[in-house]
């Protein structure tokens, strides 16, 4: 189970050693965003490896994950993190024993302002916090660059969804609906989802049997 952050770490550790070097959870929105990241990390690389990397890696080089450059977009940040975690998982860089390797490779997967922040804050000889974990660096990046309310953005993007037959049709529309609702404070009911789908489809396609046959019951 992923660790949950609820308050500053107490004891002999100084405040600057708290998770992500930015103190405790600031508000509910911050807490939910951080918890999503910690859950992703725990599920993908939290356990020690149980086998060796795939044999094909001896013949073919695994492509490096794309770079994150500091854009204020929670979706893009999560997609980048997922790619990075899958990269680690494939190489079997999982468990506490490989944390330093994950931290080092995370730095190689950054560009632009994000790379500058990582060097100045995590790697520079004059950094204020000496020891960083991979989790701390990821949460630190998130808090440094992701400022827009992803829940509000999700609601706005959900409301603006439109049907496009050239971009996957009904299935793609429904997939986008589910993607955005996953990040909303108050998720729509099944009835509201079906209503939104029917209202978004062209008039000649808005038939229950068509929707039911394509993706979901009505």
Short mmCIF file of N, CA and C in Angstrom, two decimals, residues 88-183:
data_model
loop_
_atom_site.label_atom_id
_atom_site.label_comp_id
_atom_site.label_asym_id
_atom_site.label_seq_id
_atom_site.Cartn_x
_atom_site.Cartn_y
_atom_site.Cartn_z
N UNK A 88 11.67 1.80 -15.41
CA UNK A 88 12.33 1.20 -14.25
C UNK A 88 11.87 -0.24 -14.04
N UNK A 89 10.58 -0.47 -14.19
CA UNK A 89 10.03 -1.80 -13.98
C UNK A 89 10.59 -2.80 -14.97
N UNK A 90 10.73 -2.39 -16.22
CA UNK A 90 11.28 -3.27 -17.24
C UNK A 90 12.74 -3.64 -16.94
N UNK A 91 13.47 -2.65 -16.43
CA UNK A 91 14.88 -2.88 -16.09
C UNK A 91 15.05 -3.53 -14.72
N UNK A 92 13.91 -3.75 -14.03
CA UNK A 92 13.88 -4.35 -12.69
C UNK A 92 14.58 -3.46 -11.66
N UNK A 93 14.49 -2.15 -11.87
CA UNK A 93 15.04 -1.20 -10.89
C UNK A 93 13.94 -0.87 -9.88
N UNK A 94 13.54 -1.89 -9.15
CA UNK A 94 12.44 -1.74 -8.20
C UNK A 94 12.90 -2.07 -6.78
N UNK A 95 12.14 -1.60 -5.80
CA UNK A 95 12.52 -1.84 -4.42
C UNK A 95 13.47 -0.77 -3.90
N UNK A 96 13.65 -0.75 -2.59
CA UNK A 96 14.47 0.29 -1.96
C UNK A 96 15.92 0.26 -2.39
N UNK A 97 16.41 -0.92 -2.74
CA UNK A 97 17.82 -1.04 -3.10
C UNK A 97 18.22 -0.27 -4.34
N UNK A 98 17.26 0.07 -5.19
CA UNK A 98 17.58 0.77 -6.44
C UNK A 98 17.11 2.23 -6.42
N UNK A 99 16.83 2.76 -5.24
CA UNK A 99 16.29 4.12 -5.16
C UNK A 99 17.27 5.15 -5.72
N UNK A 100 18.55 5.01 -5.42
CA UNK A 100 19.54 5.97 -5.93
C UNK A 100 19.62 5.91 -7.45
N UNK A 101 19.49 4.71 -8.01
CA UNK A 101 19.52 4.57 -9.47
C UNK A 101 18.29 5.25 -10.09
N UNK A 102 17.13 5.07 -9.45
CA UNK A 102 15.92 5.72 -9.97
C UNK A 102 16.04 7.23 -9.91
N UNK A 103 16.61 7.74 -8.83
CA UNK A 103 16.78 9.18 -8.70
C UNK A 103 17.71 9.72 -9.78
N UNK A 104 18.80 9.01 -10.02
CA UNK A 104 19.76 9.45 -11.04
C UNK A 104 19.13 9.43 -12.43
N UNK A 105 18.43 8.36 -12.77
CA UNK A 105 17.82 8.26 -14.08
C UNK A 105 16.65 9.22 -14.25
N UNK A 106 15.98 9.55 -13.15
CA UNK A 106 14.91 10.54 -13.23
C UNK A 106 15.48 11.89 -13.69
N UNK A 107 16.65 12.23 -13.18
CA UNK A 107 17.28 13.48 -13.59
C UNK A 107 17.61 13.49 -15.07
N UNK A 108 17.95 12.33 -15.62
CA UNK A 108 18.25 12.24 -17.05
C UNK A 108 16.99 12.33 -17.91
N UNK A 109 15.82 12.20 -17.28
CA UNK A 109 14.56 12.23 -18.01
C UNK A 109 13.88 13.59 -17.90
N UNK A 110 14.64 14.61 -17.54
CA UNK A 110 14.10 15.96 -17.41
C UNK A 110 14.78 16.90 -18.39
N UNK A 111 14.08 17.95 -18.75
CA UNK A 111 14.64 18.96 -19.64
C UNK A 111 14.13 20.33 -19.23
N UNK A 112 14.67 21.37 -19.83
CA UNK A 112 14.18 22.72 -19.60
C UNK A 112 14.23 23.14 -18.13
N UNK A 113 13.16 23.82 -17.70
CA UNK A 113 13.09 24.33 -16.33
C UNK A 113 13.11 23.20 -15.30
N UNK A 114 12.52 22.05 -15.67
CA UNK A 114 12.49 20.92 -14.73
C UNK A 114 13.90 20.40 -14.46
N UNK A 115 14.72 20.33 -15.50
CA UNK A 115 16.10 19.88 -15.33
C UNK A 115 16.90 20.87 -14.49
N UNK A 116 16.64 22.16 -14.70
CA UNK A 116 17.32 23.19 -13.91
C UNK A 116 16.94 23.08 -12.44
N UNK A 117 15.63 22.89 -12.18
CA UNK A 117 15.19 22.74 -10.79
C UNK A 117 15.83 21.51 -10.17
N UNK A 118 15.87 20.41 -10.89
CA UNK A 118 16.42 19.16 -10.36
C UNK A 118 17.89 19.33 -10.00
N UNK A 119 18.63 19.99 -10.86
CA UNK A 119 20.06 20.17 -10.56
C UNK A 119 20.24 21.08 -9.34
N UNK A 120 19.58 22.24 -9.37
CA UNK A 120 19.75 23.20 -8.29
C UNK A 120 19.28 22.67 -6.94
N UNK A 121 18.21 21.90 -6.94
CA UNK A 121 17.57 21.48 -5.69
C UNK A 121 18.03 20.11 -5.21
N UNK A 122 18.31 19.20 -6.15
CA UNK A 122 18.60 17.81 -5.78
C UNK A 122 20.07 17.44 -5.94
N UNK A 123 20.76 18.02 -6.92
CA UNK A 123 22.12 17.57 -7.24
C UNK A 123 23.23 18.59 -6.99
N UNK A 124 22.91 19.85 -6.96
CA UNK A 124 23.96 20.88 -6.82
C UNK A 124 24.77 20.69 -5.54
N UNK A 125 26.09 20.92 -5.59
CA UNK A 125 26.92 20.83 -4.38
C UNK A 125 26.46 21.80 -3.29
N UNK A 126 25.78 22.87 -3.68
CA UNK A 126 25.32 23.87 -2.71
C UNK A 126 23.84 23.70 -2.34
N UNK A 127 23.25 22.55 -2.68
CA UNK A 127 21.85 22.32 -2.35
C UNK A 127 21.65 22.37 -0.84
N UNK A 128 20.46 22.76 -0.40
CA UNK A 128 20.18 22.87 1.02
C UNK A 128 19.87 21.52 1.66
N UNK A 129 19.15 20.67 0.93
CA UNK A 129 18.83 19.34 1.44
C UNK A 129 19.83 18.35 0.85
N UNK A 130 20.54 17.64 1.68
CA UNK A 130 21.62 16.77 1.21
C UNK A 130 21.12 15.47 0.60
N UNK A 131 20.23 14.79 1.28
CA UNK A 131 19.81 13.47 0.85
C UNK A 131 18.37 13.50 0.32
N UNK A 132 18.19 13.00 -0.88
CA UNK A 132 16.88 12.95 -1.53
C UNK A 132 16.54 11.51 -1.89
N UNK A 133 15.28 11.17 -1.81
CA UNK A 133 14.80 9.90 -2.34
C UNK A 133 14.11 10.17 -3.66
N UNK A 134 13.86 9.12 -4.41
CA UNK A 134 13.15 9.26 -5.69
C UNK A 134 11.76 9.83 -5.46
N UNK A 135 11.04 9.32 -4.45
CA UNK A 135 9.70 9.82 -4.14
C UNK A 135 9.72 11.31 -3.85
N UNK A 136 10.67 11.74 -3.04
CA UNK A 136 10.76 13.15 -2.67
C UNK A 136 10.99 14.02 -3.90
N UNK A 137 11.85 13.57 -4.79
CA UNK A 137 12.14 14.36 -6.00
C UNK A 137 10.91 14.48 -6.89
N UNK A 138 10.16 13.38 -7.04
CA UNK A 138 8.97 13.41 -7.88
C UNK A 138 7.91 14.33 -7.29
N UNK A 139 7.67 14.21 -5.98
CA UNK A 139 6.68 15.08 -5.34
C UNK A 139 7.15 16.53 -5.38
N UNK A 140 8.45 16.74 -5.21
CA UNK A 140 8.99 18.09 -5.30
C UNK A 140 8.77 18.70 -6.68
N UNK A 141 9.01 17.92 -7.72
CA UNK A 141 8.76 18.38 -9.08
C UNK A 141 7.29 18.76 -9.27
N UNK A 142 6.43 17.89 -8.78
CA UNK A 142 4.99 18.13 -8.91
C UNK A 142 4.59 19.44 -8.24
N UNK A 143 5.06 19.64 -7.02
CA UNK A 143 4.69 20.85 -6.29
C UNK A 143 5.34 22.10 -6.85
N UNK A 144 6.47 21.94 -7.49
CA UNK A 144 7.15 23.09 -8.09
C UNK A 144 6.48 23.53 -9.39
N UNK A 145 6.01 22.59 -10.20
CA UNK A 145 5.55 22.96 -11.54
C UNK A 145 4.05 22.80 -11.79
N UNK A 146 3.37 21.98 -11.02
CA UNK A 146 1.94 21.77 -11.26
C UNK A 146 1.13 22.65 -10.30
N UNK A 147 0.55 23.71 -10.86
CA UNK A 147 -0.18 24.68 -10.04
C UNK A 147 -1.66 24.76 -10.40
N UNK A 148 -2.00 24.46 -11.61
CA UNK A 148 -3.42 24.51 -12.00
C UNK A 148 -4.19 23.42 -11.28
N UNK A 149 -5.40 23.74 -10.87
CA UNK A 149 -6.26 22.77 -10.19
C UNK A 149 -6.70 21.71 -11.18
N UNK A 150 -6.13 20.50 -11.05
CA UNK A 150 -6.42 19.46 -12.04
C UNK A 150 -7.88 19.03 -11.99
N UNK A 151 -8.52 19.19 -10.82
CA UNK A 151 -9.92 18.80 -10.70
C UNK A 151 -10.81 19.77 -11.48
N UNK A 152 -10.51 21.07 -11.37
CA UNK A 152 -11.26 22.07 -12.13
C UNK A 152 -11.01 21.91 -13.61
N UNK A 153 -9.75 21.68 -13.98
CA UNK A 153 -9.40 21.48 -15.38
C UNK A 153 -10.14 20.27 -15.94
N UNK A 154 -10.21 19.19 -15.16
CA UNK A 154 -10.91 17.97 -15.60
C UNK A 154 -12.38 18.26 -15.86
N UNK A 155 -13.02 19.03 -14.97
CA UNK A 155 -14.43 19.38 -15.15
C UNK A 155 -14.63 20.20 -16.42
N UNK A 156 -13.73 21.14 -16.65
CA UNK A 156 -13.83 21.99 -17.85
C UNK A 156 -13.62 21.17 -19.13
N UNK A 157 -12.65 20.28 -19.09
CA UNK A 157 -12.38 19.46 -20.27
C UNK A 157 -13.51 18.47 -20.52
N UNK A 158 -14.10 17.95 -19.45
CA UNK A 158 -15.24 17.04 -19.58
C UNK A 158 -16.41 17.76 -20.23
N UNK A 159 -16.68 18.98 -19.77
CA UNK A 159 -17.80 19.75 -20.32
C UNK A 159 -17.58 20.11 -21.78
N UNK A 160 -16.32 20.26 -22.20
CA UNK A 160 -16.02 20.69 -23.56
C UNK A 160 -15.85 19.54 -24.55
N UNK A 161 -15.98 18.30 -24.10
CA UNK A 161 -15.79 17.15 -24.99
C UNK A 161 -16.79 17.18 -26.15
N UNK A 162 -16.29 16.81 -27.31
CA UNK A 162 -17.13 16.73 -28.50
C UNK A 162 -16.86 15.44 -29.26
N UNK A 163 -17.87 14.97 -29.93
CA UNK A 163 -17.75 13.74 -30.73
C UNK A 163 -17.02 14.04 -32.03
N UNK A 164 -16.10 13.17 -32.40
CA UNK A 164 -15.37 13.32 -33.65
C UNK A 164 -15.20 11.93 -34.26
N UNK A 165 -15.89 11.71 -35.37
CA UNK A 165 -15.86 10.39 -36.00
C UNK A 165 -14.50 10.04 -36.57
N UNK A 166 -13.65 11.06 -36.80
CA UNK A 166 -12.33 10.81 -37.37
C UNK A 166 -11.28 10.53 -36.31
N UNK A 167 -11.66 10.62 -35.04
CA UNK A 167 -10.71 10.42 -33.95
C UNK A 167 -11.18 9.35 -32.97
N UNK A 168 -11.60 8.23 -33.52
CA UNK A 168 -11.98 7.11 -32.67
C UNK A 168 -13.45 6.96 -32.41
N UNK A 169 -14.24 7.94 -32.82
CA UNK A 169 -15.69 7.83 -32.69
C UNK A 169 -16.17 7.71 -31.26
N UNK A 170 -17.21 6.88 -31.07
CA UNK A 170 -17.87 6.75 -29.78
C UNK A 170 -16.92 6.19 -28.71
N UNK A 171 -16.15 5.17 -29.06
CA UNK A 171 -15.26 4.56 -28.09
C UNK A 171 -14.25 5.56 -27.56
N UNK A 172 -13.68 6.38 -28.45
CA UNK A 172 -12.70 7.38 -28.03
C UNK A 172 -13.36 8.45 -27.17
N UNK A 173 -14.57 8.84 -27.52
CA UNK A 173 -15.30 9.83 -26.73
C UNK A 173 -15.52 9.32 -25.31
N UNK A 174 -15.98 8.10 -25.20
CA UNK A 174 -16.25 7.53 -23.87
C UNK A 174 -14.96 7.37 -23.07
N UNK A 175 -13.90 7.00 -23.74
CA UNK A 175 -12.60 6.85 -23.07
C UNK A 175 -12.15 8.19 -22.50
N UNK A 176 -12.34 9.28 -23.26
CA UNK A 176 -11.97 10.60 -22.78
C UNK A 176 -12.85 11.02 -21.60
N UNK A 177 -14.13 10.66 -21.66
CA UNK A 177 -15.03 10.98 -20.56
C UNK A 177 -14.55 10.31 -19.27
N UNK A 178 -14.21 9.04 -19.36
CA UNK A 178 -13.75 8.31 -18.18
C UNK A 178 -12.42 8.87 -17.67
N UNK A 179 -11.57 9.25 -18.59
CA UNK A 179 -10.26 9.80 -18.24
C UNK A 179 -10.41 11.07 -17.41
N UNK A 180 -11.31 11.96 -17.84
CA UNK A 180 -11.49 13.23 -17.13
C UNK A 180 -12.24 13.05 -15.82
N UNK A 181 -13.24 12.18 -15.81
CA UNK A 181 -14.01 12.00 -14.58
C UNK A 181 -13.16 11.37 -13.47
N UNK A 182 -12.13 10.65 -13.83
CA UNK A 182 -11.26 10.04 -12.84
C UNK A 182 -10.57 11.08 -11.98
N UNK A 183 -10.46 12.33 -12.50
CA UNK A 183 -9.76 13.39 -11.79
C UNK A 183 -10.70 14.45 -11.22
#
